[in-house]
Amino acid sequence: MPTDKIKLATFYFSPTGTTKKVIDYIVKGIEGDIICTTDLTKRYNREKTPDESFADAALIIIGAPAYGGFLYKEFRNYIKNLDFQGKCIIAVILYGNASPVFATREMISIIKKGNGKLLGYGEFVGEHSYSGKDIPVAKGRPDNDDLQKAIQFGRSVRDRLLNTEIWHFYNKVSVFDKIINFVADKKPVHTGKRMFTIPHTDNEKCIRCFKCIKVCPKNCISTDMTTDKNECIVCMACVKICPTGAREAYPKNIIFKLGLHSINKRKHESRFF
């Protein structure tokens, strides 16, 4: 492997921007050159037929947040239909200070089944989707420590990639991987509707900047600021990006409030393998 800039391809789902931010810092550590980016936060990208635009990449980076302990299903359905052509891949999971639960294993199993060589994976803490002024959860994460760890991960990945002849790839699909895949395929699409109200707009605060419309991964906010309740997955992208706090959503009951408080009691550390 030559020691010049490593050609990279990235695939990510990042409604609130934390996954993309971590990937950007991993790329800094790798000192790589991104030749292909597929932002699967955008609905039109998820609806495209997967192609081989990453054919010239030496390394693929795949990143997404954990939603209810699994990957978001539309992201999963896209990724699992890719043929990775025996390329080296790293997996990046973001979670809101609780636990990634099965999301990491789910992504790893998809990579293995898709003819990819798993070079490493990272589990990074990002500000929880439901974090807010009243109940901050992992506020400001990924912070500087997390991002420095992302750079370290990138450097480690670069070293591994430049020495693949001595790196042992764990590409066998285990029984546990198969079980995770089966459950992930059969389970319904996870949304936050059970826990939080669907975001709505306070028209007195709204300045009609339409940032919420542009950032919505489901394209379910209309120009009159109403939300399609059937389409919304309560990812909170619109709430996070609103400059005036006009987009609002609330926990549905005290149990979820207490749960968020509990998650925030101790700081989980980002890590990579």
PDB file of C-alpha atoms in Angstrom, residues 93-221:
ATOM      1  CA  ILE A  93     -21.729   3.912  15.666  1.00  0.00           C
ATOM      2  CA  LEU A  94     -22.976   6.981  17.556  1.00  0.00           C
ATOM      3  CA  TYR A  95     -25.092   6.606  20.681  1.00  0.00           C
ATOM      4  CA  GLY A  96     -26.545   9.025  23.214  1.00  0.00           C
ATOM      5  CA  ASN A  97     -24.615   7.998  26.350  1.00  0.00           C
ATOM      6  CA  ALA A  98     -26.772   4.940  27.087  1.00  0.00           C
ATOM      7  CA  SER A  99     -25.584   1.974  24.991  1.00  0.00           C
ATOM      8  CA  PRO A 100     -25.356   1.059  21.300  1.00  0.00           C
ATOM      9  CA  VAL A 101     -26.994  -2.264  22.306  1.00  0.00           C
ATOM     10  CA  PHE A 102     -27.079  -4.333  19.065  1.00  0.00           C
ATOM     11  CA  ALA A 103     -26.342  -1.596  16.500  1.00  0.00           C
ATOM     12  CA  THR A 104     -22.600  -2.263  16.343  1.00  0.00           C
ATOM     13  CA  ARG A 105     -23.000  -6.001  15.862  1.00  0.00           C
ATOM     14  CA  GLU A 106     -25.738  -5.362  13.315  1.00  0.00           C
ATOM     15  CA  MET A 107     -23.465  -3.162  11.199  1.00  0.00           C
ATOM     16  CA  ILE A 108     -20.539  -5.544  11.531  1.00  0.00           C
ATOM     17  CA  SER A 109     -22.675  -8.473  10.389  1.00  0.00           C
ATOM     18  CA  ILE A 110     -23.867  -6.478   7.349  1.00  0.00           C
ATOM     19  CA  ILE A 111     -20.254  -5.707   6.429  1.00  0.00           C
ATOM     20  CA  LYS A 112     -19.263  -9.371   6.725  1.00  0.00           C
ATOM     21  CA  LYS A 113     -22.240 -10.594   4.692  1.00  0.00           C
ATOM     22  CA  GLY A 114     -21.588  -7.904   2.083  1.00  0.00           C
ATOM     23  CA  ASN A 115     -18.097  -9.195   1.253  1.00  0.00           C
ATOM     24  CA  GLY A 116     -16.291  -6.510   3.249  1.00  0.00           C
ATOM     25  CA  LYS A 117     -13.120  -6.864   5.338  1.00  0.00           C
ATOM     26  CA  LEU A 118     -13.727  -5.393   8.781  1.00  0.00           C
ATOM     27  CA  LEU A 119     -10.636  -3.371   9.706  1.00  0.00           C
ATOM     28  CA  GLY A 120     -12.050  -1.911  12.928  1.00  0.00           C
ATOM     29  CA  TYR A 121     -15.006  -0.213  14.552  1.00  0.00           C
ATOM     30  CA  GLY A 122     -15.729   2.660  16.884  1.00  0.00           C
ATOM     31  CA  GLU A 123     -18.520   3.443  19.330  1.00  0.00           C
ATOM     32  CA  PHE A 124     -18.729   7.186  19.949  1.00  0.00           C
ATOM     33  CA  VAL A 125     -20.958   9.213  22.236  1.00  0.00           C
ATOM     34  CA  GLY A 126     -22.997  11.994  20.654  1.00  0.00           C
ATOM     35  CA  GLU A 127     -25.555  14.332  22.161  1.00  0.00           C
ATOM     36  CA  HIS A 128     -28.769  12.355  22.587  1.00  0.00           C
ATOM     37  CA  SER A 129     -31.442  13.117  20.002  1.00  0.00           C
ATOM     38  CA  TYR A 130     -33.856  13.905  22.841  1.00  0.00           C
ATOM     39  CA  SER A 131     -31.440  16.119  24.746  1.00  0.00           C
ATOM     40  CA  GLY A 132     -32.852  19.593  25.365  1.00  0.00           C
ATOM     41  CA  LYS A 133     -32.736  22.589  27.675  1.00  0.00           C
ATOM     42  CA  ASP A 134     -34.886  20.891  30.308  1.00  0.00           C
ATOM     43  CA  ILE A 135     -33.189  17.502  30.095  1.00  0.00           C
ATOM     44  CA  PRO A 136     -29.655  17.741  28.655  1.00  0.00           C
ATOM     45  CA  VAL A 137     -28.243  14.324  27.771  1.00  0.00           C
ATOM     46  CA  ALA A 138     -24.607  14.087  26.650  1.00  0.00           C
ATOM     47  CA  LYS A 139     -24.791  17.805  25.897  1.00  0.00           C
ATOM     48  CA  GLY A 140     -22.132  18.967  23.468  1.00  0.00           C
ATOM     49  CA  ARG A 141     -20.904  15.472  22.633  1.00  0.00           C
ATOM     50  CA  PRO A 142     -18.903  14.570  20.719  1.00  0.00           C
ATOM     51  CA  ASP A 143     -16.647  16.906  22.712  1.00  0.00           C
ATOM     52  CA  ASN A 144     -12.937  17.546  22.246  1.00  0.00           C
ATOM     53  CA  ASP A 145     -11.979  14.294  23.995  1.00  0.00           C
ATOM     54  CA  ASP A 146     -14.297  12.325  21.695  1.00  0.00           C
ATOM     55  CA  LEU A 147     -12.940  14.028  18.588  1.00  0.00           C
ATOM     56  CA  GLN A 148      -9.339  13.455  19.633  1.00  0.00           C
ATOM     57  CA  LYS A 149     -10.238   9.804  20.070  1.00  0.00           C
ATOM     58  CA  ALA A 150     -11.710   9.826  16.553  1.00  0.00           C
ATOM     59  CA  ILE A 151      -8.392  11.156  15.235  1.00  0.00           C
ATOM     60  CA  GLN A 152      -6.560   8.411  17.153  1.00  0.00           C
ATOM     61  CA  PHE A 153      -8.896   5.836  15.627  1.00  0.00           C
ATOM     62  CA  GLY A 154      -8.129   7.228  12.181  1.00  0.00           C
ATOM     63  CA  ARG A 155      -4.376   6.971  12.775  1.00  0.00           C
ATOM     64  CA  SER A 156      -4.794   3.412  14.011  1.00  0.00           C
ATOM     65  CA  VAL A 157      -6.850   2.555  10.931  1.00  0.00           C
ATOM     66  CA  ARG A 158      -4.183   4.055   8.669  1.00  0.00           C
ATOM     67  CA  ASP A 159      -1.501   1.913  10.321  1.00  0.00           C
ATOM     68  CA  ARG A 160      -3.636  -1.189   9.931  1.00  0.00           C
ATOM     69  CA  LEU A 161      -4.400  -0.384   6.304  1.00  0.00           C
ATOM     70  CA  LEU A 162      -0.722   0.083   5.490  1.00  0.00           C
ATOM     71  CA  ASN A 163       0.052  -3.293   7.078  1.00  0.00           C
ATOM     72  CA  THR A 164      -2.861  -5.449   5.940  1.00  0.00           C
ATOM     73  CA  GLU A 165      -0.519  -8.372   5.302  1.00  0.00           C
ATOM     74  CA  ILE A 166      -0.129  -8.791   9.092  1.00  0.00           C
ATOM     75  CA  TRP A 167      -3.674  -7.788  10.033  1.00  0.00           C
ATOM     76  CA  HIS A 168      -6.073 -10.596  10.844  1.00  0.00           C
ATOM     77  CA  PHE A 169      -9.583 -10.019   9.504  1.00  0.00           C
ATOM     78  CA  TYR A 170     -12.484 -11.462  11.474  1.00  0.00           C
ATOM     79  CA  ASN A 171     -14.901 -11.985   8.614  1.00  0.00           C
ATOM     80  CA  LYS A 172     -16.707 -15.136   9.621  1.00  0.00           C
ATOM     81  CA  VAL A 173     -20.443 -14.548  10.165  1.00  0.00           C
ATOM     82  CA  SER A 174     -21.174 -15.983  13.608  1.00  0.00           C
ATOM     83  CA  VAL A 175     -24.413 -17.496  14.860  1.00  0.00           C
ATOM     84  CA  PHE A 176     -24.928 -14.349  16.947  1.00  0.00           C
ATOM     85  CA  ASP A 177     -24.482 -12.202  13.813  1.00  0.00           C
ATOM     86  CA  LYS A 178     -27.147 -14.266  12.068  1.00  0.00           C
ATOM     87  CA  ILE A 179     -29.560 -13.846  14.985  1.00  0.00           C
ATOM     88  CA  ILE A 180     -29.012 -10.065  15.058  1.00  0.00           C
ATOM     89  CA  ASN A 181     -29.609  -9.891  11.301  1.00  0.00           C
ATOM     90  CA  PHE A 182     -32.798 -11.912  11.583  1.00  0.00           C
ATOM     91  CA  VAL A 183     -34.195  -9.731  14.372  1.00  0.00           C
ATOM     92  CA  ALA A 184     -33.196  -6.499  12.598  1.00  0.00           C
ATOM     93  CA  ASP A 185     -34.906  -7.629   9.397  1.00  0.00           C
ATOM     94  CA  LYS A 186     -38.119  -8.631  11.147  1.00  0.00           C
ATOM     95  CA  LYS A 187     -38.501  -5.790  13.653  1.00  0.00           C
ATOM     96  CA  PRO A 188     -40.650  -2.796  12.647  1.00  0.00           C
ATOM     97  CA  VAL A 189     -39.102   0.568  11.795  1.00  0.00           C
ATOM     98  CA  HIS A 190     -38.015   2.191  15.048  1.00  0.00           C
ATOM     99  CA  THR A 191     -39.227   5.727  15.632  1.00  0.00           C
ATOM    100  CA  GLY A 192     -39.374   7.919  18.690  1.00  0.00           C
ATOM    101  CA  LYS A 193     -43.157   8.223  18.495  1.00  0.00           C
ATOM    102  CA  ARG A 194     -43.655   6.016  21.538  1.00  0.00           C
ATOM    103  CA  MET A 195     -41.481   8.286  23.658  1.00  0.00           C
ATOM    104  CA  PHE A 196     -41.815  11.816  22.286  1.00  0.00           C
ATOM    105  CA  THR A 197     -44.470  13.945  20.675  1.00  0.00           C
ATOM    106  CA  ILE A 198     -44.048  14.592  16.962  1.00  0.00           C
ATOM    107  CA  PRO A 199     -42.266  17.952  16.528  1.00  0.00           C
ATOM    108  CA  HIS A 200     -44.544  20.889  15.804  1.00  0.00           C
ATOM    109  CA  THR A 201     -43.924  24.566  15.065  1.00  0.00           C
ATOM    110  CA  ASP A 202     -44.624  27.507  17.349  1.00  0.00           C
ATOM    111  CA  ASN A 203     -45.635  30.012  14.670  1.00  0.00           C
ATOM    112  CA  GLU A 204     -44.884  32.984  16.912  1.00  0.00           C
ATOM    113  CA  LYS A 205     -41.228  31.932  17.116  1.00  0.00           C
ATOM    114  CA  CYS A 206     -40.872  30.715  13.524  1.00  0.00           C
ATOM    115  CA  ILE A 207     -38.948  33.034  11.159  1.00  0.00           C
ATOM    116  CA  ARG A 208     -39.608  30.893   8.054  1.00  0.00           C
ATOM    117  CA  CYS A 209     -35.946  30.109   7.409  1.00  0.00           C
ATOM    118  CA  PHE A 210     -37.023  26.615   6.269  1.00  0.00           C
ATOM    119  CA  LYS A 211     -33.899  25.004   7.733  1.00  0.00           C
ATOM    120  CA  CYS A 212     -36.110  22.319   9.270  1.00  0.00           C
ATOM    121  CA  ILE A 213     -37.485  21.403   5.848  1.00  0.00           C
ATOM    122  CA  LYS A 214     -34.009  21.120   4.332  1.00  0.00           C
ATOM    123  CA  VAL A 215     -32.611  18.931   7.114  1.00  0.00           C
ATOM    124  CA  CYS A 216     -35.552  16.505   7.506  1.00  0.00           C
ATOM    125  CA  PRO A 217     -34.448  13.003   6.390  1.00  0.00           C
ATOM    126  CA  LYS A 218     -38.030  12.029   5.565  1.00  0.00           C
ATOM    127  CA  ASN A 219     -39.003  15.227   3.696  1.00  0.00           C
ATOM    128  CA  CYS A 220     -42.118  15.323   5.845  1.00  0.00           C
ATOM    129  CA  ILE A 221     -42.310  19.019   6.827  1.00  0.00           C
TER     130      ILE A 221
END
